[in-house]
mmCIF file of C-alpha atoms in Angstrom:
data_model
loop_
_atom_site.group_PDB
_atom_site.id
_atom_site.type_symbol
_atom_site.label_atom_id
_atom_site.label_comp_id
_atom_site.label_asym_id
_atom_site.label_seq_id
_atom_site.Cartn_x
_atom_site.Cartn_y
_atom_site.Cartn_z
ATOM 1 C CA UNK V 64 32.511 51.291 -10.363
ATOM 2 C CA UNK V 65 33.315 53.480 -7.488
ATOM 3 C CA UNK V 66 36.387 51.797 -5.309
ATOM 4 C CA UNK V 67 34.013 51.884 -1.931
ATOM 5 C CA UNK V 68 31.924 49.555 -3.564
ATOM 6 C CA UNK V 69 32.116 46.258 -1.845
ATOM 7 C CA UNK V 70 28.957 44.274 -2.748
ATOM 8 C CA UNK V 71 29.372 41.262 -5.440
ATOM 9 C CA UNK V 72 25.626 40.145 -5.609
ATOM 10 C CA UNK V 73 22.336 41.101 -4.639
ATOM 11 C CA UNK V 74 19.724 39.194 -2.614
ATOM 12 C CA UNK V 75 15.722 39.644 -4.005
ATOM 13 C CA UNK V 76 13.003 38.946 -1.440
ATOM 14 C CA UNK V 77 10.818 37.767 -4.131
ATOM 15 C CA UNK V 78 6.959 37.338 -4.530
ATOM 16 C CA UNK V 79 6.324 36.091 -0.839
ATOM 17 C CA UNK V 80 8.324 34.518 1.796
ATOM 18 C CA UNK V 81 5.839 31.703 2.710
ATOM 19 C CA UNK V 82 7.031 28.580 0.774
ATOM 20 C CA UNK V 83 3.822 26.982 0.039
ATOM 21 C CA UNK V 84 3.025 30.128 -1.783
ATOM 22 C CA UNK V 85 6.183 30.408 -3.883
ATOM 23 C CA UNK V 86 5.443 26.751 -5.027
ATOM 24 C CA UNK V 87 2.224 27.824 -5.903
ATOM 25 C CA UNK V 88 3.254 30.818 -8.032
ATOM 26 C CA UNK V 89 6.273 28.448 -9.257
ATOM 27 C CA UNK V 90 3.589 26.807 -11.373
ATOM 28 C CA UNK V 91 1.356 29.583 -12.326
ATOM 29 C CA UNK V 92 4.225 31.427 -13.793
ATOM 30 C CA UNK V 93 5.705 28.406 -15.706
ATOM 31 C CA UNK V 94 2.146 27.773 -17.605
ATOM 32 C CA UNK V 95 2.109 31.948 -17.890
ATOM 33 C CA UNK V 96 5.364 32.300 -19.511
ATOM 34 C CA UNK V 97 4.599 28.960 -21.756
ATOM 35 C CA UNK V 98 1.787 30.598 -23.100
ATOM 36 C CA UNK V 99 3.924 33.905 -23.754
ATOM 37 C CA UNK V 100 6.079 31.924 -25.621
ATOM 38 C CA UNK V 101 3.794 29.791 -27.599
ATOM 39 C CA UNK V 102 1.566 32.673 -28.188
ATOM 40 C CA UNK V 103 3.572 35.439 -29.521
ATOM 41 C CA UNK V 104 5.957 32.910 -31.436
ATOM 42 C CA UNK V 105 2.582 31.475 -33.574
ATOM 43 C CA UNK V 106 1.953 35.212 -34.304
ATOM 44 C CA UNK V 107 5.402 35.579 -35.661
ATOM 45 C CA UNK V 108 5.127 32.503 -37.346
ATOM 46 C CA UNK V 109 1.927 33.316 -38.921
ATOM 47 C CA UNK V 110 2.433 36.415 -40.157
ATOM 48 C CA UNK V 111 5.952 34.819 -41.700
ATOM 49 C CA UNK V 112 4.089 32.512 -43.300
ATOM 50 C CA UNK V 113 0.700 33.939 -44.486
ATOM 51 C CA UNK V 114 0.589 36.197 -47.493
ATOM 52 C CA UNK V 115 -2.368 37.884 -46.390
ATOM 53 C CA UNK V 116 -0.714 39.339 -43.795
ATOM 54 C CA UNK V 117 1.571 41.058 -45.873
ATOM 55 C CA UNK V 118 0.575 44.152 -44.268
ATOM 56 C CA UNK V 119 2.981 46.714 -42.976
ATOM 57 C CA UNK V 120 0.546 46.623 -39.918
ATOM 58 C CA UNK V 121 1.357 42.664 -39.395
ATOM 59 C CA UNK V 122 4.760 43.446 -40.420
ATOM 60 C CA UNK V 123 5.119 45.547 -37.427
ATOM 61 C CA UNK V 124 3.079 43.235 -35.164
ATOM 62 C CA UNK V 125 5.415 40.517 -36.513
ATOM 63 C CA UNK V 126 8.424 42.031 -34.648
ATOM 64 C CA UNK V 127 5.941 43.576 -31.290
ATOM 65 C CA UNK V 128 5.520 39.902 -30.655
ATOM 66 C CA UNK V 129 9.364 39.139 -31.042
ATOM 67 C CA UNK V 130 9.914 42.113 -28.953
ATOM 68 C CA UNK V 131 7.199 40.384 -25.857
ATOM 69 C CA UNK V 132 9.495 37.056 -26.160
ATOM 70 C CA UNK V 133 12.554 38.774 -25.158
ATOM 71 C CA UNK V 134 11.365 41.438 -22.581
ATOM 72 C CA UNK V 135 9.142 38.651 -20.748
ATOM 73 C CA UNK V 136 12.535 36.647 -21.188
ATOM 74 C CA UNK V 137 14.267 39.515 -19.216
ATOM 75 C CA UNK V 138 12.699 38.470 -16.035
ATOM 76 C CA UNK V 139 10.236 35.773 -15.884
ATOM 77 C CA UNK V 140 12.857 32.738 -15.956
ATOM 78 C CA UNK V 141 14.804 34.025 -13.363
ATOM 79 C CA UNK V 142 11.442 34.899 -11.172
ATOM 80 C CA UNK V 143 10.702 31.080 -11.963
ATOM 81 C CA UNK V 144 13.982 29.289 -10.925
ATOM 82 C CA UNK V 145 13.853 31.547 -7.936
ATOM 83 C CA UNK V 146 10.876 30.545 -6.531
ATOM 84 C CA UNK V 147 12.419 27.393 -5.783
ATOM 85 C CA UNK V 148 15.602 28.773 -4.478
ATOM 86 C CA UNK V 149 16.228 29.285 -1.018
ATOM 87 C CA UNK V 150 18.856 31.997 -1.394
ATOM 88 C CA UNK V 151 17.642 34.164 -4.513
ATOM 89 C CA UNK V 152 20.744 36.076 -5.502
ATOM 90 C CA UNK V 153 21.795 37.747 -8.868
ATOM 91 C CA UNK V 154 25.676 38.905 -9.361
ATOM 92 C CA UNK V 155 26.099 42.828 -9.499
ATOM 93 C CA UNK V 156 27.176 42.632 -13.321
ATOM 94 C CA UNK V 157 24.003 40.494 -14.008
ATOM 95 C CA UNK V 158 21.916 42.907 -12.206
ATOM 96 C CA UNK V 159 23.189 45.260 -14.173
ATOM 97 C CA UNK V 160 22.538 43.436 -17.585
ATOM 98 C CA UNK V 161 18.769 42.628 -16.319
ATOM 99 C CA UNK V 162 18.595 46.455 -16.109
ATOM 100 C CA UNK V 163 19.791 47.012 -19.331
ATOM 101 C CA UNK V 164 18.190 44.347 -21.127
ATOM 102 C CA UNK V 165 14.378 45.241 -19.361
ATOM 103 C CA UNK V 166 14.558 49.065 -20.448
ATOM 104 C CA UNK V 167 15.896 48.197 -24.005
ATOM 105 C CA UNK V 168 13.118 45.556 -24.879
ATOM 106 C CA UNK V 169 10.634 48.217 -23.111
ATOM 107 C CA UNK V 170 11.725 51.164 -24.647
ATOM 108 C CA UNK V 171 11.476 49.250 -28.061
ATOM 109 C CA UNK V 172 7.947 48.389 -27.720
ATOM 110 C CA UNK V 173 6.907 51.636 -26.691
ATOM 111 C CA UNK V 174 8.707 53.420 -30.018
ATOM 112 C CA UNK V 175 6.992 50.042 -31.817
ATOM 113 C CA UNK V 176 3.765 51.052 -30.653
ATOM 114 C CA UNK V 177 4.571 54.291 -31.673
ATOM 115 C CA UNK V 178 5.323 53.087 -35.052
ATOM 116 C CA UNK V 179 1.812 51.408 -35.470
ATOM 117 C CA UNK V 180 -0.148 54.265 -34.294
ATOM 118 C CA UNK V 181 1.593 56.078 -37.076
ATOM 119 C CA UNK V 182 0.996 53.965 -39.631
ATOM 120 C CA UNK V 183 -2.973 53.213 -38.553
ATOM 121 C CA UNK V 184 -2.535 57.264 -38.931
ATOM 122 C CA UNK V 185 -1.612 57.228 -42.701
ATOM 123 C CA UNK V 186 -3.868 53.872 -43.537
ATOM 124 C CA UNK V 187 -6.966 55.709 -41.993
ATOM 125 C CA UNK V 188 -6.267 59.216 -43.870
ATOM 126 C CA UNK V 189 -3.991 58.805 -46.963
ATOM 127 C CA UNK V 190 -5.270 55.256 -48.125
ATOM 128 C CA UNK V 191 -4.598 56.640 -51.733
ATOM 129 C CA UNK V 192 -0.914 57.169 -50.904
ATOM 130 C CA UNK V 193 -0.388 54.203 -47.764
ATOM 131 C CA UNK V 194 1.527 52.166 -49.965
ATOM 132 C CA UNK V 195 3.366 54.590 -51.271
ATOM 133 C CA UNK V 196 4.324 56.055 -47.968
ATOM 134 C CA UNK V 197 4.970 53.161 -46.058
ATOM 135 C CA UNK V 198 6.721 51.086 -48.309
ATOM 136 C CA UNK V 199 9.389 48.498 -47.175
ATOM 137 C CA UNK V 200 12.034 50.713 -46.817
ATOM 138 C CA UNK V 201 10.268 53.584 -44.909
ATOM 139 C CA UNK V 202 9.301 49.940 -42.822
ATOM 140 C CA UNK V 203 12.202 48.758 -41.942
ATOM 141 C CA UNK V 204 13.664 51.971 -41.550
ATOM 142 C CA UNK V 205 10.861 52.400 -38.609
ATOM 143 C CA UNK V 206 11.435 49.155 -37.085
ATOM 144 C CA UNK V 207 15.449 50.171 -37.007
ATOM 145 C CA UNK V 208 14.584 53.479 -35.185
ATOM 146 C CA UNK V 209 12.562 52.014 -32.922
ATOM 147 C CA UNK V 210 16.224 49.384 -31.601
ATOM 148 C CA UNK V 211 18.545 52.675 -31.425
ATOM 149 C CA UNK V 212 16.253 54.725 -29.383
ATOM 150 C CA UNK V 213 15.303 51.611 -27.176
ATOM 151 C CA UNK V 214 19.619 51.395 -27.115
ATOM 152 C CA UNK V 215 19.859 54.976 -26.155
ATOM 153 C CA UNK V 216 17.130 55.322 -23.502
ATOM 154 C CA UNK V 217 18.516 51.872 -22.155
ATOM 155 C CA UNK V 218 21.826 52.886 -22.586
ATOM 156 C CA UNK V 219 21.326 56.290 -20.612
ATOM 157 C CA UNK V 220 19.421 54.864 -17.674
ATOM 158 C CA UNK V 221 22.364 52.238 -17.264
ATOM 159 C CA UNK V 222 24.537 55.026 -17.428
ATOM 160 C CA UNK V 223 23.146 56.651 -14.367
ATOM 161 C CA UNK V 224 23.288 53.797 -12.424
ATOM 162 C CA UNK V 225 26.619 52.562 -13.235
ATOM 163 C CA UNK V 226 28.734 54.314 -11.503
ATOM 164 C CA UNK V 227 26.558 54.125 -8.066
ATOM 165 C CA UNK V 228 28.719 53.201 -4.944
ATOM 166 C CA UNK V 229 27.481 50.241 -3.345
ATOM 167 C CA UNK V 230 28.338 49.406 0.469
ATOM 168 C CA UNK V 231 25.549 47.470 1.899
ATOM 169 C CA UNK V 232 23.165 46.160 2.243
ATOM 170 C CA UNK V 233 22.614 44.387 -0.964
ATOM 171 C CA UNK V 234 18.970 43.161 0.272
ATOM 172 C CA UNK V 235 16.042 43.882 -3.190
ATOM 173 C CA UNK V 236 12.603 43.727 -2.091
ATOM 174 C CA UNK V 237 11.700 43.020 -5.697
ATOM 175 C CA UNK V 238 12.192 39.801 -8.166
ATOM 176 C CA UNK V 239 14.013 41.799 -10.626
ATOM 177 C CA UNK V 240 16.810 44.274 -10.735
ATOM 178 C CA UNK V 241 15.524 47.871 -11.912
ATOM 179 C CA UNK V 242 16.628 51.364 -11.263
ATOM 180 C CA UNK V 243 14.537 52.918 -8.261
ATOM 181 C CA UNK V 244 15.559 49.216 -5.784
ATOM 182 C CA UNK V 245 19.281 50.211 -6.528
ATOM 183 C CA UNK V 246 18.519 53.504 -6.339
ATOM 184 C CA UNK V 247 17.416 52.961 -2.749
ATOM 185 C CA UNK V 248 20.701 50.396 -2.082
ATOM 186 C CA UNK V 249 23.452 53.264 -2.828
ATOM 187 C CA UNK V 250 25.371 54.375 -0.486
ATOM 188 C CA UNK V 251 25.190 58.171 -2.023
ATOM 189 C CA UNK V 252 22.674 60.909 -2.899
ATOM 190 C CA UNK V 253 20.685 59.803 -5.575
ATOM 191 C CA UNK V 254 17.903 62.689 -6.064
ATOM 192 C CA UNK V 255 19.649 64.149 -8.707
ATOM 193 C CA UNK V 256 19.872 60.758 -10.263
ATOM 194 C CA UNK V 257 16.803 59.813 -9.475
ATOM 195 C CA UNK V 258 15.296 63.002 -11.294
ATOM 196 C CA UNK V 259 17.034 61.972 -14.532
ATOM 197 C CA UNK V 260 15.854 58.679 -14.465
ATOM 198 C CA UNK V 261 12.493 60.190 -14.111
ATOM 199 C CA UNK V 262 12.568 62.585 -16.759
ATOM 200 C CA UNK V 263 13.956 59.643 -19.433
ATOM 201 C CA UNK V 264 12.082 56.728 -18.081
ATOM 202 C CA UNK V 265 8.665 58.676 -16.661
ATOM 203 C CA UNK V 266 8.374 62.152 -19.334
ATOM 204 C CA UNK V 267 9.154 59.588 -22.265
ATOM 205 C CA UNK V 268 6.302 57.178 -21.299
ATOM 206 C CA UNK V 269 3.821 59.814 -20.887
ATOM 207 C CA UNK V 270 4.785 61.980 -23.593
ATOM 208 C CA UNK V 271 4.216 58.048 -26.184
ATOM 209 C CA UNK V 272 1.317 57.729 -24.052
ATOM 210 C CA UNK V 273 -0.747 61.380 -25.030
ATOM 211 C CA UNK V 274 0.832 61.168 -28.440
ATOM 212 C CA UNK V 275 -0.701 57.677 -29.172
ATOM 213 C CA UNK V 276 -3.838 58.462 -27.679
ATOM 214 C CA UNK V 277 -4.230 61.722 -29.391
ATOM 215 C CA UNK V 278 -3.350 59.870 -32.683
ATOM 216 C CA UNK V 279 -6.290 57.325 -31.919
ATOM 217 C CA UNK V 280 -8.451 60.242 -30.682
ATOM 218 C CA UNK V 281 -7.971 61.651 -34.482
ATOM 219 C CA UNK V 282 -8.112 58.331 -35.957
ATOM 220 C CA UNK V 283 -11.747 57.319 -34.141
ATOM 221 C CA UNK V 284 -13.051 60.875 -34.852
ATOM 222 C CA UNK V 285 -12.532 59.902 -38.507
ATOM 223 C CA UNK V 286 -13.500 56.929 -38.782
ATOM 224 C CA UNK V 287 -16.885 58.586 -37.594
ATOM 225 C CA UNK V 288 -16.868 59.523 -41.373
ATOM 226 C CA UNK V 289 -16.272 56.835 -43.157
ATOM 227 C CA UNK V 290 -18.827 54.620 -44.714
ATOM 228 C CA UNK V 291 -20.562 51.701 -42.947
ATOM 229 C CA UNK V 292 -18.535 49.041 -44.287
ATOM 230 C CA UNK V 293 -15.456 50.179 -43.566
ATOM 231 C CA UNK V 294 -16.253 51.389 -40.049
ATOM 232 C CA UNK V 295 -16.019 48.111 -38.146
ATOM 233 C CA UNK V 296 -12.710 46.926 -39.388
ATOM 234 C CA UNK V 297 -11.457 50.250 -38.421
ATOM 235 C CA UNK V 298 -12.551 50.472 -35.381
ATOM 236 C CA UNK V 299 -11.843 47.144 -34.183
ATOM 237 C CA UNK V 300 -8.143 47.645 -35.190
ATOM 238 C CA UNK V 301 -8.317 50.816 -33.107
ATOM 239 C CA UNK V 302 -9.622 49.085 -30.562
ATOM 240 C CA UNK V 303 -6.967 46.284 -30.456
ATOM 241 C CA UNK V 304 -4.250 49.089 -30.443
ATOM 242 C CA UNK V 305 -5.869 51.771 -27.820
ATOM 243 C CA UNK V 306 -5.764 48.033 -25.490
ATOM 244 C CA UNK V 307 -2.306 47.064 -25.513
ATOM 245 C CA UNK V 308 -1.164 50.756 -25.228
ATOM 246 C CA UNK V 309 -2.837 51.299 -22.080
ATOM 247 C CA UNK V 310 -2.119 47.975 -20.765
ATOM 248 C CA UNK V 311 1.971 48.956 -21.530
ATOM 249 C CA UNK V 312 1.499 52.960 -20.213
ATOM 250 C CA UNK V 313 -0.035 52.670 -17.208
ATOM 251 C CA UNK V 314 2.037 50.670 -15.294
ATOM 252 C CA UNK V 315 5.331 52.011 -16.487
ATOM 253 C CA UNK V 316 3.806 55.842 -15.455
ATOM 254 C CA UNK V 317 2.860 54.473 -12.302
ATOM 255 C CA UNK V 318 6.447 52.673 -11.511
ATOM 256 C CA UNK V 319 8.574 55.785 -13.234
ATOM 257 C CA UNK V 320 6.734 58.475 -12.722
ATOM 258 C CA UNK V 321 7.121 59.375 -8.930
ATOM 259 C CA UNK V 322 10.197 59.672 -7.060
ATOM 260 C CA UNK V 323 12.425 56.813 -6.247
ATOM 261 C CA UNK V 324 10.933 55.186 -3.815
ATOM 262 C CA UNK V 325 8.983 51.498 -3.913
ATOM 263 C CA UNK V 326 5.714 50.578 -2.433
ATOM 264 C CA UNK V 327 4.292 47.535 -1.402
ATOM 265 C CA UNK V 328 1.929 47.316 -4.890
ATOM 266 C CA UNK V 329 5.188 47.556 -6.964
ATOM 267 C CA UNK V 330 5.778 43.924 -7.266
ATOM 268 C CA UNK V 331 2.048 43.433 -8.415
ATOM 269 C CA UNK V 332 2.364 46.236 -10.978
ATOM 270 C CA UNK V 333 5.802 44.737 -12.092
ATOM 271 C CA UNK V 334 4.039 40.922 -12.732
ATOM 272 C CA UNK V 335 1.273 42.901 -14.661
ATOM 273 C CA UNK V 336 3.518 44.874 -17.363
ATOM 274 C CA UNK V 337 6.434 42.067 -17.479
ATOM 275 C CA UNK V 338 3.617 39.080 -17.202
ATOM 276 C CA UNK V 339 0.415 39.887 -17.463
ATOM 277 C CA UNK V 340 0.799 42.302 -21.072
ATOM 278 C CA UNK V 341 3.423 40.139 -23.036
ATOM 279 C CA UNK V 342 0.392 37.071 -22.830
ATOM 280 C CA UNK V 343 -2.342 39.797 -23.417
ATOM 281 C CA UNK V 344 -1.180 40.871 -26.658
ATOM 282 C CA UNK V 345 -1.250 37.928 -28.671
ATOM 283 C CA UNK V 346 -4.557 37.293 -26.916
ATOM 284 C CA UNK V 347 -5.961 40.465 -28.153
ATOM 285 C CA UNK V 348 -4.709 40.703 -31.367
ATOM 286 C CA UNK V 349 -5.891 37.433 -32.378
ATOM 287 C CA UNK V 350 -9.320 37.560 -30.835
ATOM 288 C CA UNK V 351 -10.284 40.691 -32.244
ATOM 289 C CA UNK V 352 -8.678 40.503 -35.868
ATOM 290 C CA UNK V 353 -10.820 38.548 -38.390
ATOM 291 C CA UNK V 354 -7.449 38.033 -41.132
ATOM 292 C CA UNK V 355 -5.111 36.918 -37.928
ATOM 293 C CA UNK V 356 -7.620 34.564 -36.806
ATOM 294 C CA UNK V 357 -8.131 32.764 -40.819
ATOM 295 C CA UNK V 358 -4.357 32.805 -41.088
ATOM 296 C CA UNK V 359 -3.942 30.970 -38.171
ATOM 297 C CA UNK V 360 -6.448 28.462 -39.250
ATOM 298 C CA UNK V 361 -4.941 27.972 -42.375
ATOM 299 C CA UNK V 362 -1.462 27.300 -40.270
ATOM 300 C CA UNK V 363 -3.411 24.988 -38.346
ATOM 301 C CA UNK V 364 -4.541 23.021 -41.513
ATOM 302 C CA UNK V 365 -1.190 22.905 -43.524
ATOM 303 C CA UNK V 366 0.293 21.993 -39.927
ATOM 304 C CA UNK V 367 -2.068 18.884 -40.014
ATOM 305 C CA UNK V 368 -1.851 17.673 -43.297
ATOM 306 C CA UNK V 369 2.036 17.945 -43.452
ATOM 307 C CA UNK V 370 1.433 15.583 -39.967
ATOM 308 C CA UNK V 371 -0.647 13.129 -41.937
ATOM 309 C CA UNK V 372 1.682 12.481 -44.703
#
């Protein structure tokens, strides 16, 4: 760190200053994160379990759902002990790790989502060949891409950051440390910076983004071909995916792809894509998958007669 830099912690402003209001949301986001927890650990736990998920598709949801755990883990439990702190301060090193940690759990879900676009890709137009081409190997091999480029683009925004002189104030109108608050804190020119971030954070997002819906694009336009009994299951799955990848790609373009500056609305958009999608997805692909839905209820059942013994 540069020798001018004299702060030690940061202060966030959180949700809202009015107390009643904090102890309001202290409760909302306790039962919000609870069912984050519960919900994408029973997916995990299913598909672990079940051997008719066997699936490279619920292999990969398997670890999306591992991946929600942590990045909602990132921020929500300090967001929750907060809003029942008086003095909401994080130290500049754990700032720094809450930076690091949010963009690596992010960036792996968006090369996971990547991942299952592809392979919805090969199911839908080599189903001769699927389990040939995605076979373990080529699976895990995916799911290990998907950690080293989350490292690297995590790694890279830290990077940029880092070295940031820091003189005061140390004041975040935010509940979380991310790059475009500290951006605004340093006590330097940051447009050059801030342009970098943009084209790693921002480009990469949209770029995922039109790839994954050009993939679905192709996949829907084929399944336009298939026969009748086929079409539904397709197009539900589709359906399930096309959801959570616009829930995760529009806010994340709309927070890193501008330049650094924060708006009032940030905070909202921040509880949507760090709240709001991590308790979606297990909502989503549960409700609208027929085989997740019986091999939960066969959990359920085993559960309950292991109880009764």
């Amino acid at each position: 760190m540069a020798s001018i830099n004299n702060v030690t912690e940061f202060i966030f402003l959180g949700l809202s200053p009015n107390q009643d209001v904090q102890k309001v949301c202290f409760v909302i986001f306790l039962l919000l994160y609870t069912a984050i927890l519960l919900g994408n650990f029973l997916i995990v736990l299913t598909v672990m379990t079940s051997r008719s998920l066997g699936s490279p598709m619920y292999f990969f949801l398997s670890y999306l759902s591992f991946v929600e755990i942590c990045y909602a883990s990132t921020t929500t439990p300090k967001l929750i002990s907060d809003l029942l702190a008086e003095r909401k301060a994080i130290s500049l090193w754990g700032c720094m790790s809450q930076v690091f940690f949010l963009h690596f759990f992010a960036g792996t879900e968006n090369f996971l989502l990547t991942v299952m676009a592809y392979d919805r890709y090969v199911a839908i137009f080599k189903p001769l060949s699927y389990t040939t081409i995605m076979n373990w190997q080529v699976c895990v091999f995916l799911v290990g891409i998907s950690w080293v480029g989350a490292f690297v683009h995590s790694l890279s925004q830290i990077l940029l950051i880092f070295h940031l002189p820091f003189c005061g104030p140390n004041v975040i109108d935010h509940y979380f440390c991310d790059v475009f608050p500290l951006l605004n804190l340093a006590c330097s020119d940051t447009f050059l910076i801030g342009l970098l971030i943009i084209a790693n954070g921002g480009t990469l997002s949209v770029i995922s983004f039109i790839f994954l819906l050009a993939s679905y694009v192709a996949i829907l336009l084929h399944v336009r071909t298939q026969t009748p009994e086929g079409r539904p299951k397709a197009l539900s799955t589709c359906g399930s995916h096309i959801t959570v990848v616009t829930l995760f790609f529009a806010p994340c373009i709309f927070i890193y792809l501008r330049p650094s500056t924060t708006l009032p609305v940030d905070k909202m958009v921040a509880v949507f894509y760090t709240v709001i999608t991590p308790l979606l997805n297990p909502v989503i692909y549960s409700l609208r998958n027929a085989e997740v839905k019986k091999a939960m209820k066969r959990l359920w059942i085993r559960t309950m007669k292991v109880e009764e013994r």
